[in-house]
Coordinates of C-alpha atoms (C1' of nucleotides) and ligand atoms in Angstrom, one line a residue:
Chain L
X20 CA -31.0 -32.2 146.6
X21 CA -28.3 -33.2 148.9
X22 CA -25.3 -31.5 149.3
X23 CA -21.4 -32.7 148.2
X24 CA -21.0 -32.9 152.2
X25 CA -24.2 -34.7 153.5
X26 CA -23.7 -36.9 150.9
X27 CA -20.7 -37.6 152.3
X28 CA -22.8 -38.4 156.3
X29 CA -24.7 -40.2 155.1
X30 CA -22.4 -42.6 153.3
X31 CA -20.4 -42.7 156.1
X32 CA -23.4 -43.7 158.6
X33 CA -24.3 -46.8 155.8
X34 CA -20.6 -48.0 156.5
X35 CA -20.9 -47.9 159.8
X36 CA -24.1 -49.5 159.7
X37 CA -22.6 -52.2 157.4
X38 CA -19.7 -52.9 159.7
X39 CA -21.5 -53.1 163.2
X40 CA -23.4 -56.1 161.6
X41 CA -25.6 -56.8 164.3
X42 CA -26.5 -53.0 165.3
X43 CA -26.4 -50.7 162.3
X44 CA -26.3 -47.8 164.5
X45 CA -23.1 -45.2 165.3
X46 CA -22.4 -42.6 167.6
X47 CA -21.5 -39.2 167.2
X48 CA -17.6 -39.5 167.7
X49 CA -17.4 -42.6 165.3
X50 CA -19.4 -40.4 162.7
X51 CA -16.7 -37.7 163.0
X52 CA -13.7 -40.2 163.0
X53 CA -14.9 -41.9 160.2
X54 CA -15.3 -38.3 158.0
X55 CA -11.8 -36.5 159.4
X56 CA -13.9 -33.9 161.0
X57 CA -14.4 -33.2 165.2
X58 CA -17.7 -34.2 166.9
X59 CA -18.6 -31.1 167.7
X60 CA -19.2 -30.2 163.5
X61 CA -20.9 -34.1 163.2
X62 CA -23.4 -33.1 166.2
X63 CA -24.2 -29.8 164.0
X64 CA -24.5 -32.0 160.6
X65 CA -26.6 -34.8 162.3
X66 CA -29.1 -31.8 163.6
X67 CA -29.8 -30.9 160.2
X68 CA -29.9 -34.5 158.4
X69 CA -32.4 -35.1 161.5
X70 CA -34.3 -32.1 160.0
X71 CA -34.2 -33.5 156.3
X72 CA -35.4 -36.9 158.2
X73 CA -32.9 -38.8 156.9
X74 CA -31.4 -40.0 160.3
X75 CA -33.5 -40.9 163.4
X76 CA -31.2 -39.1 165.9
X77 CA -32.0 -37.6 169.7
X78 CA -29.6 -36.1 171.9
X79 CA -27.0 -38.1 173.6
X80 CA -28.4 -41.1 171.6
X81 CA -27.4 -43.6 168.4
X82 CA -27.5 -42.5 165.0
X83 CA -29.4 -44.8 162.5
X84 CA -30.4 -44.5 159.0
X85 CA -33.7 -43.6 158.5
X86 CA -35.0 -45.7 155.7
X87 CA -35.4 -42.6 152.7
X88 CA -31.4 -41.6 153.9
X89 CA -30.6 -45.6 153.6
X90 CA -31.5 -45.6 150.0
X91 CA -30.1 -42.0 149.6
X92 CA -26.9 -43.6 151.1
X93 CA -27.0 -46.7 148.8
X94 CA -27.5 -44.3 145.8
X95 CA -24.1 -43.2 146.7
X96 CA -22.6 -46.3 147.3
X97 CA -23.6 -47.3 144.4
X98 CA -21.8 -44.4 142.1
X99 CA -18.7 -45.1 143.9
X100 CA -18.1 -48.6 143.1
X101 CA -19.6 -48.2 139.3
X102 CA -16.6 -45.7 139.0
X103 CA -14.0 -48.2 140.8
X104 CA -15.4 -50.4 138.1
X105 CA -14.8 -47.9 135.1
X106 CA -11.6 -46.1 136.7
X107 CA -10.3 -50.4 137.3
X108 CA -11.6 -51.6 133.8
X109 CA -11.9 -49.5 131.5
X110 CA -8.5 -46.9 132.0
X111 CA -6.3 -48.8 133.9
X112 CA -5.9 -47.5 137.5
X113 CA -4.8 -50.3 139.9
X114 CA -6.5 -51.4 142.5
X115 CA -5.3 -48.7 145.3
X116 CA -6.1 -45.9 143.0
X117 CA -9.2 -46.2 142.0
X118 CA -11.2 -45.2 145.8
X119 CA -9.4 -41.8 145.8
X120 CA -11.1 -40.5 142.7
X121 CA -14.3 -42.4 143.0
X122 CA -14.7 -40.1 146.5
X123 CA -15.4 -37.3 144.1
X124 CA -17.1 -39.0 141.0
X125 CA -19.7 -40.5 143.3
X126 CA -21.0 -36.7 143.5
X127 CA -22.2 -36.5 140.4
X128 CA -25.6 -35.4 139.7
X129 CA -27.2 -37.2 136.9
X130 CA -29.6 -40.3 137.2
X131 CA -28.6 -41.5 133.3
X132 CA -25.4 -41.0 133.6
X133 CA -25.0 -43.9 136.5
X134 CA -27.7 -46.3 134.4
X135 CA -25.7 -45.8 131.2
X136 CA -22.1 -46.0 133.2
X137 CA -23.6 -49.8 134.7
X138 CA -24.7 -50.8 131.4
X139 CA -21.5 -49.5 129.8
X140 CA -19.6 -51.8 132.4
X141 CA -21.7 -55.1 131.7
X142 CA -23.9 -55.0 135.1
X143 CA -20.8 -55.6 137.1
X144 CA -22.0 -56.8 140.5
X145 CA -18.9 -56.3 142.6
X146 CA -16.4 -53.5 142.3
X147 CA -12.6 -54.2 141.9
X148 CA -12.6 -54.9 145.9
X149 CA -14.3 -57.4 145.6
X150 CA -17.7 -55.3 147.1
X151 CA -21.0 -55.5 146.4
X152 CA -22.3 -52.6 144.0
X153 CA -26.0 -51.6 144.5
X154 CA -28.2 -52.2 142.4
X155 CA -30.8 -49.4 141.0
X156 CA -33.6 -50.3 143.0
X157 CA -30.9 -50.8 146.0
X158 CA -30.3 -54.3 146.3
X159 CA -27.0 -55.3 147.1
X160 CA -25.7 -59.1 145.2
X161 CA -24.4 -60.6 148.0
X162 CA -21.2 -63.4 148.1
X163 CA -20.7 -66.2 151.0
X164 CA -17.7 -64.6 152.1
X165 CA -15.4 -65.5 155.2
X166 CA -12.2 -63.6 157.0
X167 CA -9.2 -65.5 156.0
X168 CA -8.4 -66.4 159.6
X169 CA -11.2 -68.8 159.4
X170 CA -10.2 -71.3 157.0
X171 CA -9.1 -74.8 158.1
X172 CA -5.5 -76.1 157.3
X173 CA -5.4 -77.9 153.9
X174 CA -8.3 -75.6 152.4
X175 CA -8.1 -73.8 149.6
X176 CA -10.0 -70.4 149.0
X177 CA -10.1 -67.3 146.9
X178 CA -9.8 -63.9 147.7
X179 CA -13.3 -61.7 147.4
X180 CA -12.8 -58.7 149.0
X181 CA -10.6 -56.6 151.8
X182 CA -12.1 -55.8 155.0
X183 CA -9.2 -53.4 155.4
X184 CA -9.0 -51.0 153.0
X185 CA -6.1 -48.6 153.8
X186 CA -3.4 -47.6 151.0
X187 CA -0.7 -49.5 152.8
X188 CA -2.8 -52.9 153.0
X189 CA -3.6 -52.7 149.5
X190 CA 0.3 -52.0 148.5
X191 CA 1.2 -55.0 150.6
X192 CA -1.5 -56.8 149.1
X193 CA 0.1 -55.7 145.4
X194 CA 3.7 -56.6 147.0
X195 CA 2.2 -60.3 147.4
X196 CA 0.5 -60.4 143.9
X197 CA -2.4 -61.0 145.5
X198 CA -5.8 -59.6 143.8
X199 CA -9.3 -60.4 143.8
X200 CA -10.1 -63.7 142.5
X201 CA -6.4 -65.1 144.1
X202 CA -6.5 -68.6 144.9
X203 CA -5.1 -69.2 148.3
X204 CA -4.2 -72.9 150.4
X205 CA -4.0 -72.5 153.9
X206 CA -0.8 -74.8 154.9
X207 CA -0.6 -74.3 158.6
X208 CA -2.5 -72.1 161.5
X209 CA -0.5 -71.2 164.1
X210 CA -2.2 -71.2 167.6
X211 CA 0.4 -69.4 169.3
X212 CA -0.4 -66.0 168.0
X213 CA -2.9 -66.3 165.0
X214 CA -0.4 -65.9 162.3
X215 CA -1.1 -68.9 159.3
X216 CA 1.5 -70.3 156.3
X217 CA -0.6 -70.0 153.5
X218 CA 0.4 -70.4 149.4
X219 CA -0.7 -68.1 147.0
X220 CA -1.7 -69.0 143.4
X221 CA 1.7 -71.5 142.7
X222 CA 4.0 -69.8 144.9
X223 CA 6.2 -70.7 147.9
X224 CA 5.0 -71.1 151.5
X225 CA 4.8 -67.9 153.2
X226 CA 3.8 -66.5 157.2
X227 CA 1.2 -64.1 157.6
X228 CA 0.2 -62.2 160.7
X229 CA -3.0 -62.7 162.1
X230 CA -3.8 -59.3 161.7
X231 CA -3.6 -59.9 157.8
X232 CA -5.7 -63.1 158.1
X233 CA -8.3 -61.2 160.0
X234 CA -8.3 -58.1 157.1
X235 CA -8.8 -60.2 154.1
X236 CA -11.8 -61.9 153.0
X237 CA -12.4 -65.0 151.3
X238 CA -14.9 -67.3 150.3
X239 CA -14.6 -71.2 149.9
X240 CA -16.7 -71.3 146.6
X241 CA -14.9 -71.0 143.4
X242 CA -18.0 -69.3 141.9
X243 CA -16.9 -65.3 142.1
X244 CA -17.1 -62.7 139.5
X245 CA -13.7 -62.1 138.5
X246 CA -12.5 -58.3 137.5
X247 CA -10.1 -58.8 135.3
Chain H
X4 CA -5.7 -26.6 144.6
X5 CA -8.4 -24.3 143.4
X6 CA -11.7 -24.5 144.7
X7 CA -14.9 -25.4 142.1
X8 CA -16.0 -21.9 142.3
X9 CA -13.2 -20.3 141.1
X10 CA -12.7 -22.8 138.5
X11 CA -15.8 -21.8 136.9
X12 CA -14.7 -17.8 137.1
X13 CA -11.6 -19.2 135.4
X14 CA -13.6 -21.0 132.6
X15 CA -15.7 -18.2 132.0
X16 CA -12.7 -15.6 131.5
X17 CA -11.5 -18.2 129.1
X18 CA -14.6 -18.7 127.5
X19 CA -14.7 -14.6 127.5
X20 CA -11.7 -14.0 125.4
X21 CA -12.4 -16.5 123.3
X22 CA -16.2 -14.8 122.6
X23 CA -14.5 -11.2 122.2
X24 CA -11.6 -12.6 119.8
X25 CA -9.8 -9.0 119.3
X26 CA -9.4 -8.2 122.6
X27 CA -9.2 -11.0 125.3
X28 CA -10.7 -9.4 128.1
X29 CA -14.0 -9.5 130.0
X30 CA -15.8 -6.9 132.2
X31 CA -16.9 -7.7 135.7
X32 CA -21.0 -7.4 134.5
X33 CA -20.2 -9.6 131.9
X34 CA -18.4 -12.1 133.8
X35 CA -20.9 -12.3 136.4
X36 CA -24.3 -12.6 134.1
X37 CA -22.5 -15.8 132.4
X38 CA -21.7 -17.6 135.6
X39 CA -25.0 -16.4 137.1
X40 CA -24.2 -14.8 139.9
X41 CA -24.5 -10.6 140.9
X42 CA -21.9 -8.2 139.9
X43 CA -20.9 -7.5 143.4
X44 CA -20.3 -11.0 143.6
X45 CA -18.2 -11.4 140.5
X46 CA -16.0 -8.1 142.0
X47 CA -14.9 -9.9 145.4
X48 CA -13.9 -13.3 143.3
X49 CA -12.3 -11.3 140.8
X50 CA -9.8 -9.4 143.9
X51 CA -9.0 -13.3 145.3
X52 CA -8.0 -14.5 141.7
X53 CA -5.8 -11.1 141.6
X54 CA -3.9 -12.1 145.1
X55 CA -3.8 -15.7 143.3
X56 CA -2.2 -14.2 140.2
X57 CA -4.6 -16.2 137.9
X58 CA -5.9 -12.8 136.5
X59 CA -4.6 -8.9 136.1
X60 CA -7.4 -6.8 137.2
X61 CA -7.3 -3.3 138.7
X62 CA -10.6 -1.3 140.1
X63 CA -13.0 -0.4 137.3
X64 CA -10.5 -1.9 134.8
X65 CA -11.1 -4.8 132.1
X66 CA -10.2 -8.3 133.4
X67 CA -7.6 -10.5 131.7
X68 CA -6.3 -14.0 132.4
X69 CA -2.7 -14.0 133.5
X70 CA -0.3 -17.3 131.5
X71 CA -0.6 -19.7 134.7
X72 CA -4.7 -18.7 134.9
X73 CA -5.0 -19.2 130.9
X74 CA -3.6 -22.6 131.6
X75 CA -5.2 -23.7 134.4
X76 CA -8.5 -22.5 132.4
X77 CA -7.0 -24.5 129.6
X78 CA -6.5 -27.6 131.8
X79 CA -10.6 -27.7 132.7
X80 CA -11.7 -26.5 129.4
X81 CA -10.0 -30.1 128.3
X82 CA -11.2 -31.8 130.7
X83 CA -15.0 -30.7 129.9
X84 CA -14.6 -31.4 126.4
X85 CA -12.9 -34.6 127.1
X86 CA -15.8 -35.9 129.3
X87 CA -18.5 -34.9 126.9
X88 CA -16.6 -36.9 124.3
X89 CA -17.1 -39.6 126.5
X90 CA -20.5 -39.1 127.8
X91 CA -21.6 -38.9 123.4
X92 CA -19.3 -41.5 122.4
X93 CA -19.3 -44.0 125.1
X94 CA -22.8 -43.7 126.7
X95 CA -25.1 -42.7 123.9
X96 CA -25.6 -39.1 125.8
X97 CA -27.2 -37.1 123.1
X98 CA -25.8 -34.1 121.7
X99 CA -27.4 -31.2 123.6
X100 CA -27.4 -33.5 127.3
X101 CA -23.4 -33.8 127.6
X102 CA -23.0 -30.1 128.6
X103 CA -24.8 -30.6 132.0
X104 CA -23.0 -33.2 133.2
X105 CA -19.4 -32.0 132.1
X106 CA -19.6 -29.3 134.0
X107 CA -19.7 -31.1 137.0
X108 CA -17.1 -34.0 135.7
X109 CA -14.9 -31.1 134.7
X110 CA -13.8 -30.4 138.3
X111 CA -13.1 -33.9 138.8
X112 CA -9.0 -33.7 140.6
X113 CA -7.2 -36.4 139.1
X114 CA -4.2 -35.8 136.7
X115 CA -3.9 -39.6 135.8
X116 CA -7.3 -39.5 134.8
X117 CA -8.0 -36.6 132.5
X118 CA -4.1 -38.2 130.3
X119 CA -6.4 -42.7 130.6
X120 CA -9.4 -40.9 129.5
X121 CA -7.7 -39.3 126.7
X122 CA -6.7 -42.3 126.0
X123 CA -9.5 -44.0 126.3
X124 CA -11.5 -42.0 123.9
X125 CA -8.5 -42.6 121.1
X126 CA -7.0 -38.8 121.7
X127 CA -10.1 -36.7 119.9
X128 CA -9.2 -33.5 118.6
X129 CA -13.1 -32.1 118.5
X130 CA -16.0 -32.5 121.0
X131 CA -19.3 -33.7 119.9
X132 CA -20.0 -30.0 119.0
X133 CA -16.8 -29.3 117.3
X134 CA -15.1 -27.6 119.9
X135 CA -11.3 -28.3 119.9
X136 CA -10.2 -30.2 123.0
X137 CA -7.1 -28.5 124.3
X138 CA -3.9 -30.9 124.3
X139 CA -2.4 -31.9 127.8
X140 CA 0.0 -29.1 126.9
X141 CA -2.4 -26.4 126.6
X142 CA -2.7 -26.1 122.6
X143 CA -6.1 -25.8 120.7
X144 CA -6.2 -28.1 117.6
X145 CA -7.9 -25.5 114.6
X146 CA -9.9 -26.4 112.2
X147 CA -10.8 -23.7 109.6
X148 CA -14.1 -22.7 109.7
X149 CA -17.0 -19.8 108.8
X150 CA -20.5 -19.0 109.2
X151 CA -23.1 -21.0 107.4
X152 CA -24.0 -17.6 106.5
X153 CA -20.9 -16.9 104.9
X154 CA -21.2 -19.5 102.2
X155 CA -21.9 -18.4 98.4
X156 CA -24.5 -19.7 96.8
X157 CA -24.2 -23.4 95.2
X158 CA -21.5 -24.2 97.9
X159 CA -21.5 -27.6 99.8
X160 CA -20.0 -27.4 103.3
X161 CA -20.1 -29.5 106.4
X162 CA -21.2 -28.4 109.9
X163 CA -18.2 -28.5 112.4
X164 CA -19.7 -26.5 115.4
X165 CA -22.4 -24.4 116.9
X166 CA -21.7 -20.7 117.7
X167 CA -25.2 -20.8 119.9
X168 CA -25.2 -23.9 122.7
X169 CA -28.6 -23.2 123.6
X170 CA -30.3 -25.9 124.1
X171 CA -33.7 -24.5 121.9
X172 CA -31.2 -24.3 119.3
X173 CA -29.5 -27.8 119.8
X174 CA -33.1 -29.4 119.7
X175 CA -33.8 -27.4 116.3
X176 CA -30.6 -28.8 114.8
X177 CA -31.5 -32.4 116.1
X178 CA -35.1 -32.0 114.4
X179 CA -33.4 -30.9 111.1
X180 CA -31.4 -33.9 111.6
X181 CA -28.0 -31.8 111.7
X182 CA -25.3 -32.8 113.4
X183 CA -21.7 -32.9 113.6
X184 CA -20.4 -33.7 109.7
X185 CA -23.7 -33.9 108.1
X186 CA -23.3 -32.1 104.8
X187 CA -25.3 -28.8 103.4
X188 CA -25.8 -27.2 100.1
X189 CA -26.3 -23.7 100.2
X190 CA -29.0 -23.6 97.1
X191 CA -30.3 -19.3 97.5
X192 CA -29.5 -16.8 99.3
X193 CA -32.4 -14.4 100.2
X194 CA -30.9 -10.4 100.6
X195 CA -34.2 -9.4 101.5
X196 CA -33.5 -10.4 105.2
X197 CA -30.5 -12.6 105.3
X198 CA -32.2 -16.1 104.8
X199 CA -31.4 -19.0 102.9
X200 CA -32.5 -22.0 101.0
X201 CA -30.5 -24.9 102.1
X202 CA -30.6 -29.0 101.1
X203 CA -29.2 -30.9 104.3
X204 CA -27.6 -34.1 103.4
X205 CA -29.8 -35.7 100.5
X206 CA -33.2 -34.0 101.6
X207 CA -35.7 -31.7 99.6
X208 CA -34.8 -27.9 100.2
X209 CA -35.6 -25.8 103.2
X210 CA -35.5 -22.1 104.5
X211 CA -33.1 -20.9 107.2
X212 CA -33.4 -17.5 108.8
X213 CA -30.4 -15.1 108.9
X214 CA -30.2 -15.8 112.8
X215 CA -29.9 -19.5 112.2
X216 CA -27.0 -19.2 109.0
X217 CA -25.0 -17.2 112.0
X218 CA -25.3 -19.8 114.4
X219 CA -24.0 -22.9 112.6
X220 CA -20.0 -23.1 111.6
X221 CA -19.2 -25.4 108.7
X222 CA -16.0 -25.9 107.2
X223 CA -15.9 -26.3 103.0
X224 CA -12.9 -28.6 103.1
X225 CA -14.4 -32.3 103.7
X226 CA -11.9 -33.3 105.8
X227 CA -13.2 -33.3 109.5
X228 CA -13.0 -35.7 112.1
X229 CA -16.3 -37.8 112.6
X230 CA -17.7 -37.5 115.8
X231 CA -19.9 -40.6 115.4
Chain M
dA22 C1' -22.8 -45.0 195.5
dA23 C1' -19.0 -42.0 194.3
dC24 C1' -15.8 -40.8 191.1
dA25 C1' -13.4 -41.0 186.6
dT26 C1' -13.5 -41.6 181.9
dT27 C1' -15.7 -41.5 177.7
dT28 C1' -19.1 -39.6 174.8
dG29 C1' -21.7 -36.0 173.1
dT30 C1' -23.5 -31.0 173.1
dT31 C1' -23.4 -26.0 173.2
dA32 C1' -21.6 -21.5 172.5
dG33 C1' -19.0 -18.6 169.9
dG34 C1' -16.0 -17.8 166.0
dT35 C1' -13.8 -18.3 161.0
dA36 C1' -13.7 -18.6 155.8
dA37 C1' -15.9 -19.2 151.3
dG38 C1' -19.3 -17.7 148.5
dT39 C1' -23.4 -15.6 148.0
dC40 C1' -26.8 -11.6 148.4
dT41 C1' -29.0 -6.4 148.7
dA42 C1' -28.6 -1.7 149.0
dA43 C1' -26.0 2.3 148.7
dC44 C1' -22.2 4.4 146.6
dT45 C1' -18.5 5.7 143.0
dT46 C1' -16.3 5.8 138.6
dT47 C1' -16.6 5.6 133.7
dT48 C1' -18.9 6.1 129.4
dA49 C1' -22.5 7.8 126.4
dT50 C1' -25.5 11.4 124.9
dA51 C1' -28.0 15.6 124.6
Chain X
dT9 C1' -19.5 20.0 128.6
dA10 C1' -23.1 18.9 131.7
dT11 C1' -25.9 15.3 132.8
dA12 C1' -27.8 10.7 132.5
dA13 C1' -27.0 5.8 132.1
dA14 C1' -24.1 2.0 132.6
dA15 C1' -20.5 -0.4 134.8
dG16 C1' -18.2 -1.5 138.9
dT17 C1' -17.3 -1.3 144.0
dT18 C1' -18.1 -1.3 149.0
dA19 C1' -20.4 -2.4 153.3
dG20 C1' -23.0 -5.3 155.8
dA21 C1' -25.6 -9.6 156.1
dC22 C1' -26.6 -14.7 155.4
dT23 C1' -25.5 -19.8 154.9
dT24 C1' -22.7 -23.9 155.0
dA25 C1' -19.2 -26.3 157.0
dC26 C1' -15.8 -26.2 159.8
dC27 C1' -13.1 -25.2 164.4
dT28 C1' -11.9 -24.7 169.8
dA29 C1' -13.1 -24.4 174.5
dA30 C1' -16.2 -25.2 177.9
dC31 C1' -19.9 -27.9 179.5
dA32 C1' -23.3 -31.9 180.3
dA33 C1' -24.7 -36.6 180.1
dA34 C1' -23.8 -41.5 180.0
dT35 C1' -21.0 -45.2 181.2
dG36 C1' -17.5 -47.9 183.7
dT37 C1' -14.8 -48.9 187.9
dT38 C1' -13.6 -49.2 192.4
Ligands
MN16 MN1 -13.8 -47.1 147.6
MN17 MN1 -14.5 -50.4 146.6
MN18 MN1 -20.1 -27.8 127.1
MN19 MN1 -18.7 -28.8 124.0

DNA sequence: AACATTTGTTAGGTAAGTCTAACTTTTATA
DNA sequence: TATAAAAGTTAGACTTACCTAACAAATGTT
């Protein structure tokens, strides 16, 4: 049995994996980064998750999942975005809320308590993000999705998920009405520095930065789950 | 922000005072065989709640909650019997597997969540083993209730709680097919040793010992709330 | 290749929560 | 009331997860 804070590794090392697509490796500073903690305690953690063999891990090297801590990590992943589901669906908690409490629901110990929470939620596939949710046996349902910033002029798309997932991206996203499922027509790219016009659902024109283009994720199929 | 651990010392004092309804106070022995731990251990967490002012305890004297510990113990006491309400009423848990779990979802931080699940669950007043839920504001819904063993002959009465959570005992009730609401007949009553001849629901008659009539509350008003 | 910067490790220390073993105080009983 | 038993405390040690400060290895740059 895993502990509340390896737990906690482990699920950070999947993200990492997950985000440095081509590698899913991370160092030892990224680790501690990623967790709020100082290198020094994630060289000390990774020592003993080497132990457990659940990361293949030697001095001075890259960190990478071994494949027992993958489908620990997924387990985990998997309990976090069935309670963004529930928190998102069932009581009510918009769609910046929900992560903060999920970080301590996906500790819960009890194998029929997730099975009965997924079936209780209709087999969702993708949390209120917009993210893929594990499946039991650890497959992940995956969506053709595409950065924002990659759309042509004149094409319209619909939001699937956030590649930036801070508080104040999400409140801006809120401030803009846009959710998951949003349907969004890309007016005009703007070479210059990146930044697009784009409409959203029926509204007016409106400038984006290319930094908000390159944090949002779309796909070009009208074919998603929607949340609500 | 308490931690878990002394959430569950809290809990345990409440649960304490509750047990020894006279006086509500609990001795350090005591305290420490119901959370599990050594004596020595329950001493040094008992001197940190002092400093906290959750509890007034001096050396070798009884321990007692203090207003702001009784509430906080309050605040997870709801919250425990909140989520096992949902775990039997939402996701088929059975009667005697809710506990487990609860006490894990009980130290769930999240203000906004304990007030949607409330909701949620259509504000119950009893958990599925008749146990009031404390209200956001601290009080204790009552519900009027006695020992089966109390009951005079020819009686009809309902079952409203369990005095024993013991899972051998919660199995034995679920063989019987007793549960929350299900009605009993008190037919004899055996002075020899305390026993009793009992009809439950429509069923042909049945012995109970003396240790099982003091076990089971039942209320002789018909006017409980249904778990299910 | 030498040096500087970044990255990662080690050593030593802290706080929470637990333990055992030895001790003290209170309570019960002969 | 003297003594035995029960109840409670203290001291010292362990584990987990964290820290800082000093050090070592790997990497990048002139
Ligand atoms: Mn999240
Ligand atoms: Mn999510
Ligand atoms: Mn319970
Ligand atoms: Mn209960």
């Amino acid at each position: 049995m895993l502990s509340y804070t390896e737990e906690n590794y482990l699920k950070a090392l999947l993200k990492l994996s997950f985000q440095n697509e081509d590698k899913p490796e991370a160092g030892t500073n990224e680790m501690a980064a990623h967790l709020g903690v100082k290198p020094a305690t994630a060289t000390d953690m990774l020592k003993k998750l080497k132990e457990k063999e659940l990361v293949n891990y030697k001095k001075y090297g890259k960190i990478l999942l071994t494949e027992s801590g993958k489908q620990q990590a997924l387990e985990i992943l998997r309990k976090h975005r069935l309670w963004e589901t529930f928190l998102y669906d069932k009581l009510d908690f918009s769609w910046d809320e929900v992560h903060e409490v999920a970080e301590q629901l996906e500790h819960i110990q009890s194998a029929k308590l997730v099975d009965k929470l997924e079936e209780f939620l209709g087999f969702p596939e993708f949390d209120p993000h917009g993210d893929p949710i594990p499946k039991a046996n650890g497959d992940l349902p995956v969506l053709e999705k595409i950065l924002l910033s990659e759309v042509k002029e004149g094409e319209i798309c619909q939001v699937v998920a956030v590649k930036d997932t801070s508080t104040v991206f999400l409140q801006y996203l809120e401030k803009l009405q846009i959710t998951i499922g949003t349907a969004i027509k890309v007016l005009e790219r703007i070479d210059f520095d990146g930044s697009m016009s784009i409409q959203i659902s029926d509204e007016e024109a409106r400038n984006v930065s290319m930094k908000f283009a390159e944090s949002l994720f779309i796909t070009l199929h009208h074919n998603i789950c929607q949340q609500k």
